Coordinates of C-alpha atoms and ligand atoms in Angstrom, one line a residue:
M1 CA 69.9 -20.1 -27.8
N2 CA 66.3 -21.6 -27.3
V3 CA 64.4 -20.3 -30.6
Q4 CA 61.3 -22.1 -29.0
A5 CA 61.1 -19.8 -26.1
P6 CA 59.7 -16.6 -27.5
R7 CA 57.2 -18.5 -29.4
I8 CA 56.1 -20.7 -25.9
L9 CA 55.8 -17.3 -24.1
L10 CA 53.6 -15.9 -27.0
R11 CA 51.4 -18.9 -26.8
R12 CA 51.2 -18.6 -22.8
Q13 CA 50.3 -14.8 -23.2
L14 CA 48.0 -15.4 -25.8
L15 CA 46.1 -18.8 -24.0
G16 CA 47.1 -18.4 -20.5
G17 CA 45.5 -15.0 -19.5
V18 CA 41.7 -16.3 -20.1
K19 CA 39.8 -19.1 -18.3
R20 CA 42.7 -21.8 -18.9
R21 CA 41.9 -23.5 -15.4
A22 CA 43.5 -26.7 -17.0
S23 CA 46.8 -25.1 -17.8
R24 CA 47.6 -24.7 -13.9
E25 CA 47.0 -28.5 -13.8
P26 CA 49.7 -30.6 -15.1
Y27 CA 47.5 -33.9 -15.4
R28 CA 43.8 -34.4 -15.5
C29 CA 42.6 -38.1 -15.2
F30 CA 40.2 -39.3 -18.4
S31 CA 37.2 -39.8 -15.9
C32 CA 37.9 -36.3 -14.6
S33 CA 37.8 -34.7 -18.2
V34 CA 34.7 -36.5 -19.0
R35 CA 33.1 -35.2 -16.0
D36 CA 34.3 -31.8 -16.6
A37 CA 32.9 -32.4 -20.3
Q38 CA 29.7 -33.3 -19.1
Q39 CA 29.6 -30.1 -16.7
Q40 CA 30.3 -28.0 -20.0
T41 CA 27.8 -25.6 -20.5
P42 CA 28.3 -24.1 -24.0
P43 CA 27.1 -20.9 -24.6
P44 CA 24.6 -20.2 -26.6
K45 CA 25.2 -21.1 -30.4
S46 CA 24.6 -17.4 -31.9
P47 CA 25.3 -15.2 -29.2
Q48 CA 24.9 -11.5 -29.8
H49 CA 28.5 -10.6 -29.8
A50 CA 29.4 -6.6 -28.6
Q51 CA 30.6 -4.6 -31.6
G52 CA 34.3 -5.6 -32.5
T53 CA 34.2 -8.8 -30.5
T54 CA 33.8 -12.7 -31.7
H55 CA 34.2 -15.5 -30.4
F56 CA 37.5 -18.1 -29.7
G57 CA 36.2 -21.2 -28.7
F58 CA 33.7 -20.5 -26.0
E59 CA 35.3 -17.1 -25.3
T60 CA 34.4 -13.8 -26.2
V61 CA 37.3 -11.9 -27.1
A62 CA 38.2 -8.8 -29.3
E63 CA 38.2 -9.3 -32.9
A64 CA 41.6 -7.9 -33.2
L65 CA 42.8 -10.6 -30.8
K66 CA 41.2 -13.7 -32.5
E67 CA 43.8 -13.8 -35.4
Q68 CA 46.8 -13.8 -32.6
K69 CA 45.1 -16.3 -30.4
V70 CA 44.6 -18.8 -33.5
G71 CA 47.9 -18.0 -34.8
A72 CA 49.4 -19.0 -31.2
V73 CA 47.5 -22.5 -31.5
F74 CA 48.5 -23.4 -34.7
S75 CA 52.1 -22.7 -34.0
S76 CA 51.8 -24.6 -30.8
V77 CA 50.3 -27.6 -32.6
A78 CA 52.3 -27.7 -36.1
S79 CA 55.2 -29.9 -35.3
S80 CA 52.8 -32.5 -33.9
Y81 CA 49.7 -31.6 -36.3
D82 CA 49.8 -35.0 -38.0
A83 CA 50.2 -37.1 -35.5
M84 CA 47.6 -35.3 -32.9
N85 CA 44.9 -35.7 -36.1
D86 CA 45.6 -39.3 -36.2
F87 CA 45.3 -39.7 -32.5
M88 CA 42.1 -37.5 -32.5
S89 CA 40.3 -38.9 -35.4
L90 CA 41.4 -42.5 -35.0
G91 CA 42.9 -41.7 -38.7
I92 CA 39.6 -41.1 -40.1
H93 CA 40.9 -37.7 -41.3
R94 CA 43.0 -39.4 -43.8
L95 CA 39.9 -41.3 -45.3
W96 CA 37.9 -37.9 -44.9
K97 CA 40.6 -35.9 -47.1
D98 CA 41.0 -38.9 -49.7
H99 CA 37.1 -38.7 -50.3
F100 CA 37.4 -35.0 -50.3
V101 CA 39.8 -35.1 -53.4
R102 CA 38.4 -38.1 -55.4
N103 CA 35.2 -36.1 -55.1
L104 CA 36.5 -33.1 -56.7
N105 CA 38.4 -35.3 -59.3
P106 CA 40.8 -32.5 -59.8
G107 CA 42.8 -32.0 -63.1
R108 CA 42.3 -32.6 -66.7
N109 CA 39.8 -35.4 -67.1
P110 CA 41.1 -37.5 -70.2
L111 CA 37.4 -38.4 -70.9
T112 CA 36.1 -34.9 -70.7
S113 CA 38.6 -32.2 -71.4
S114 CA 40.6 -31.3 -74.6
S115 CA 44.4 -32.1 -75.1
S116 CA 44.8 -28.3 -74.8
D117 CA 43.8 -28.1 -71.6
Q118 CA 46.2 -26.7 -69.4
G119 CA 45.2 -28.4 -65.7
W120 CA 43.8 -26.6 -62.9
N121 CA 44.6 -23.8 -61.2
I122 CA 43.9 -25.0 -57.3
L123 CA 43.9 -22.7 -54.2
D124 CA 44.2 -24.6 -50.8
I125 CA 43.3 -22.1 -48.4
A126 CA 44.2 -22.7 -44.8
G127 CA 46.5 -25.4 -46.6
G128 CA 49.2 -25.5 -43.8
T129 CA 50.8 -28.9 -43.5
G130 CA 49.9 -29.4 -47.5
D131 CA 47.7 -32.7 -46.9
I132 CA 44.9 -31.5 -49.1
A133 CA 47.8 -30.2 -51.9
F134 CA 49.8 -33.2 -52.1
R135 CA 46.6 -35.2 -52.3
M136 CA 45.2 -33.2 -55.2
L137 CA 48.7 -33.1 -57.3
D138 CA 49.1 -37.2 -56.6
Y139 CA 45.2 -37.7 -57.9
A140 CA 45.8 -35.5 -61.0
S141 CA 48.8 -37.1 -61.9
T142 CA 47.9 -40.3 -61.7
I143 CA 44.3 -40.6 -61.8
N144 CA 43.9 -37.9 -64.6
N145 CA 47.3 -38.4 -66.2
D146 CA 47.5 -34.5 -65.9
A147 CA 50.9 -33.0 -65.4
H148 CA 49.8 -29.4 -65.4
T149 CA 47.4 -29.0 -62.5
K150 CA 49.1 -26.6 -59.9
V151 CA 48.3 -25.8 -56.5
T152 CA 48.8 -22.9 -54.5
V153 CA 48.8 -23.4 -50.8
A154 CA 47.9 -20.3 -48.9
D155 CA 48.1 -20.4 -44.9
I156 CA 48.1 -17.6 -42.1
N157 CA 50.9 -19.2 -40.3
P158 CA 54.5 -19.4 -40.9
D159 CA 55.0 -22.5 -38.4
M160 CA 52.4 -24.6 -40.5
L161 CA 53.6 -23.4 -43.9
A162 CA 57.1 -24.6 -42.7
E163 CA 55.8 -27.9 -41.9
G164 CA 54.3 -28.0 -45.2
R165 CA 57.4 -27.2 -47.1
K166 CA 59.3 -29.7 -45.1
R167 CA 56.9 -32.4 -46.0
A168 CA 56.9 -31.4 -49.7
L169 CA 60.7 -32.3 -49.6
S170 CA 59.2 -36.3 -49.6
T171 CA 57.0 -35.8 -52.4
P172 CA 57.6 -35.3 -56.3
Y173 CA 56.6 -31.7 -56.3
A174 CA 59.3 -30.1 -53.8
R175 CA 61.0 -28.1 -56.7
S176 CA 58.0 -28.4 -59.1
P177 CA 56.3 -25.4 -60.3
R178 CA 53.2 -27.0 -59.8
L179 CA 53.4 -26.5 -55.9
K180 CA 53.5 -23.0 -54.0
F181 CA 53.3 -22.0 -50.6
V182 CA 52.3 -18.5 -49.7
E183 CA 51.7 -16.8 -46.3
A184 CA 48.0 -15.4 -46.7
N185 CA 45.0 -14.2 -44.6
A186 CA 42.2 -16.0 -46.3
E187 CA 40.0 -12.7 -46.0
T188 CA 42.2 -10.6 -47.9
L189 CA 44.0 -12.6 -51.0
D190 CA 45.2 -9.7 -52.7
M191 CA 47.7 -11.6 -54.5
I192 CA 45.4 -14.0 -56.2
P193 CA 44.0 -12.2 -59.1
D194 CA 40.3 -11.9 -59.8
S195 CA 38.6 -14.8 -61.7
S196 CA 41.9 -16.8 -61.7
I197 CA 41.1 -19.9 -59.8
D198 CA 39.3 -23.1 -60.9
L199 CA 39.1 -24.9 -57.6
Y200 CA 38.8 -23.2 -54.0
T201 CA 39.5 -25.8 -51.2
V202 CA 39.4 -25.4 -47.5
A203 CA 40.0 -28.2 -45.4
F204 CA 39.4 -27.7 -41.4
G205 CA 40.4 -24.2 -41.8
I206 CA 37.3 -22.0 -41.9
R207 CA 36.1 -22.4 -38.5
N208 CA 39.1 -20.5 -37.4
F209 CA 38.6 -17.6 -39.4
T210 CA 37.7 -14.2 -37.7
H211 CA 35.2 -13.2 -40.6
K212 CA 34.0 -16.2 -42.4
G213 CA 31.5 -14.3 -44.7
T214 CA 34.6 -12.2 -45.6
A215 CA 36.6 -15.2 -46.7
L216 CA 33.8 -16.7 -48.6
R217 CA 33.5 -13.3 -50.5
E218 CA 37.4 -13.5 -51.3
A219 CA 36.7 -17.0 -52.7
Y220 CA 34.0 -15.7 -55.0
R221 CA 36.1 -12.9 -56.1
V222 CA 38.8 -15.4 -56.9
L223 CA 37.2 -18.2 -58.7
K224 CA 36.7 -18.3 -62.2
P225 CA 32.8 -18.1 -63.4
G226 CA 32.1 -21.9 -63.1
G227 CA 35.0 -22.3 -60.6
V228 CA 34.1 -24.6 -57.7
F229 CA 34.5 -23.7 -53.7
A230 CA 34.8 -27.0 -51.6
C231 CA 35.0 -26.9 -47.9
L232 CA 35.7 -30.0 -45.7
E233 CA 35.2 -29.2 -42.0
F234 CA 33.9 -30.4 -38.7
S235 CA 30.1 -30.1 -38.9
K236 CA 26.8 -31.4 -36.6
V237 CA 26.4 -35.1 -35.9
N238 CA 22.7 -35.8 -36.9
N239 CA 22.0 -38.7 -34.5
P240 CA 21.2 -37.3 -30.8
L241 CA 22.7 -40.8 -29.1
F242 CA 25.9 -40.7 -31.4
D243 CA 26.3 -37.1 -30.9
A244 CA 26.3 -37.1 -27.0
F245 CA 28.9 -40.0 -27.2
Y246 CA 30.9 -37.8 -29.7
K247 CA 30.9 -34.9 -27.4
R248 CA 32.0 -36.9 -24.6
W249 CA 34.7 -38.4 -26.5
S250 CA 35.7 -34.8 -27.9
F251 CA 35.2 -32.7 -24.8
G252 CA 36.6 -35.4 -22.4
A253 CA 39.6 -37.2 -24.5
I254 CA 41.1 -34.6 -27.2
P255 CA 42.2 -32.0 -24.7
L256 CA 43.5 -34.9 -22.7
I257 CA 45.2 -36.4 -25.5
G258 CA 46.6 -33.2 -26.6
Q259 CA 48.3 -32.5 -22.8
V260 CA 49.7 -36.2 -22.9
V261 CA 51.0 -36.3 -26.5
A262 CA 51.8 -32.5 -27.2
G263 CA 52.0 -31.2 -23.8
D264 CA 49.4 -28.6 -24.7
R265 CA 46.2 -29.2 -23.4
D266 CA 44.7 -25.7 -24.2
S267 CA 45.2 -25.7 -27.7
Y268 CA 43.0 -29.0 -28.1
Q269 CA 40.6 -27.4 -25.7
Y270 CA 40.4 -24.5 -28.3
L271 CA 39.7 -26.8 -31.0
V272 CA 37.0 -28.8 -29.9
E273 CA 35.1 -25.7 -28.7
S274 CA 35.8 -24.1 -32.3
I275 CA 34.0 -27.3 -33.6
E276 CA 31.2 -26.8 -31.5
R277 CA 31.0 -23.2 -32.4
F278 CA 30.7 -23.9 -36.1
P279 CA 27.6 -23.2 -37.9
S280 CA 25.4 -26.0 -38.7
Q281 CA 25.0 -27.6 -42.2
T282 CA 22.3 -25.7 -43.2
E283 CA 23.5 -22.3 -41.5
F284 CA 26.7 -22.6 -43.4
R285 CA 24.9 -23.5 -46.5
D286 CA 23.4 -20.4 -46.6
M287 CA 26.8 -18.6 -45.9
I288 CA 28.0 -19.6 -48.9
Q289 CA 24.9 -18.8 -50.9
D290 CA 25.1 -15.3 -49.1
A291 CA 28.3 -15.0 -50.9
G292 CA 26.9 -15.3 -54.4
L293 CA 27.7 -18.9 -54.9
L294 CA 25.7 -21.3 -56.2
V295 CA 25.0 -24.6 -54.3
P296 CA 24.4 -27.9 -55.9
G297 CA 21.3 -30.1 -54.5
Q298 CA 21.2 -29.7 -50.7
G299 CA 24.7 -28.4 -50.7
W300 CA 26.7 -30.5 -48.6
E301 CA 27.6 -34.3 -47.7
D302 CA 28.0 -35.5 -44.2
L303 CA 30.7 -37.7 -43.4
T304 CA 30.6 -40.5 -40.6
G305 CA 27.2 -39.3 -39.2
G306 CA 27.9 -35.5 -39.8
I307 CA 30.9 -35.3 -37.6
A308 CA 32.6 -33.8 -40.8
A309 CA 30.9 -32.4 -44.1
I310 CA 31.8 -31.4 -47.3
H311 CA 30.1 -28.2 -48.5
K312 CA 30.2 -27.0 -52.3
G313 CA 29.4 -23.9 -54.1
V314 CA 29.7 -22.7 -57.7
K315 CA 30.3 -19.2 -59.1
P316 CA 27.8 -18.4 -61.6
T317 CA 29.1 -18.2 -65.2
Ligands
SAM401 C1 43.3 -27.2 -38.6 S1 44.4 -26.6 -39.3 C2 44.0 -27.3 -41.3 C3 45.5 -27.7 -42.2 C4 45.1 -28.6 -43.2 N1 44.2 -27.8 -44.2 C5 44.7 -29.8 -43.2 O1 43.6 -29.9 -43.6 O2 45.3 -30.6 -42.1 C6 43.7 -25.0 -39.9 C7 44.8 -24.2 -40.9 O3 44.1 -22.9 -40.5 C8 45.1 -21.7 -40.8 N2 44.5 -20.7 -40.6 C9 43.5 -20.1 -39.5 N3 43.1 -19.0 -39.7 C10 43.2 -18.4 -41.0 C11 43.1 -17.6 -41.7 N4 42.5 -16.2 -41.5 N5 43.6 -17.4 -43.5 C12 44.4 -18.6 -43.9 N6 44.9 -19.6 -43.1 C13 44.3 -19.7 -41.6 C14 45.8 -22.0 -39.7 O4 47.0 -21.6 -39.8 C15 45.9 -23.9 -39.8 O5 47.4 -24.2 -40.6

């Protein structure tokens, strides 16, 4: 029996019934895609959505449908996720993730902690393939000499979690109590007790959430006083010339790469549209503050001219 069939059918149902002109065209040349990109007229940045609707890339959809559509995207890209990230970012996503983890310095810091310290309790939300979790544990173990810090990877998508569990088998944490995978929606983390988390991370996940404010308030709830919220996400490019080049690249090339490498143009079209839709650095900083978190300094650090940014917030003590 072909176990892929229902999943592919579901993806077609969820992605196929909308504007998806491209899915009827098996192949488009790069210059056609660039021309399409130039003709893209994204809807206004902060559209007034009718009650009960939200955006899915550039489309307006019923809120109840967004989660399913996002689920279909990530089920579709799960098995090719890492290769596609490398193609799309020319490998830079690895450097951003390394920097993110180094900057957070997870684990018992031998210079500042006492020997009774039990390590950090880290929650990596939308952690799918485990990219951030493995880095956190490696860093805590090798740099901070901490064998106690643990990471719970929470993700809404079982296919992404399955990829993460598979990848964990080739790490030292495969059967370790320091690494756990749980299926969960970032907006309702009922299984995580109040004030129990030292560090909440979310990398390239939050732009996919239906209610980002709700997820931020859940982050506030689960963090210990003094605990840190840290988000690595695509953001807004600062330089207009670089921005024009970047938009041409992302709208022109990324869906095309998705089509050629993964046979899935629609999912990658959604990914670039969702990046365009995500709030600016200052807007997102304000959302973090609205959730009750204190923002250090200006609140974020731009990476590669603002293609991505790291935002942080601290739960007041
Ligand atoms: C682009 S991937 C990021 C994976 C990983 N953090 C990384 O940096 O490589 C986005 C992830 O967000 C997850 N996701 C989307 N909506 C979610 C939600 N409401 N709650 C939890 N995870 C969600 C998806 O299933 C997917 O695994």
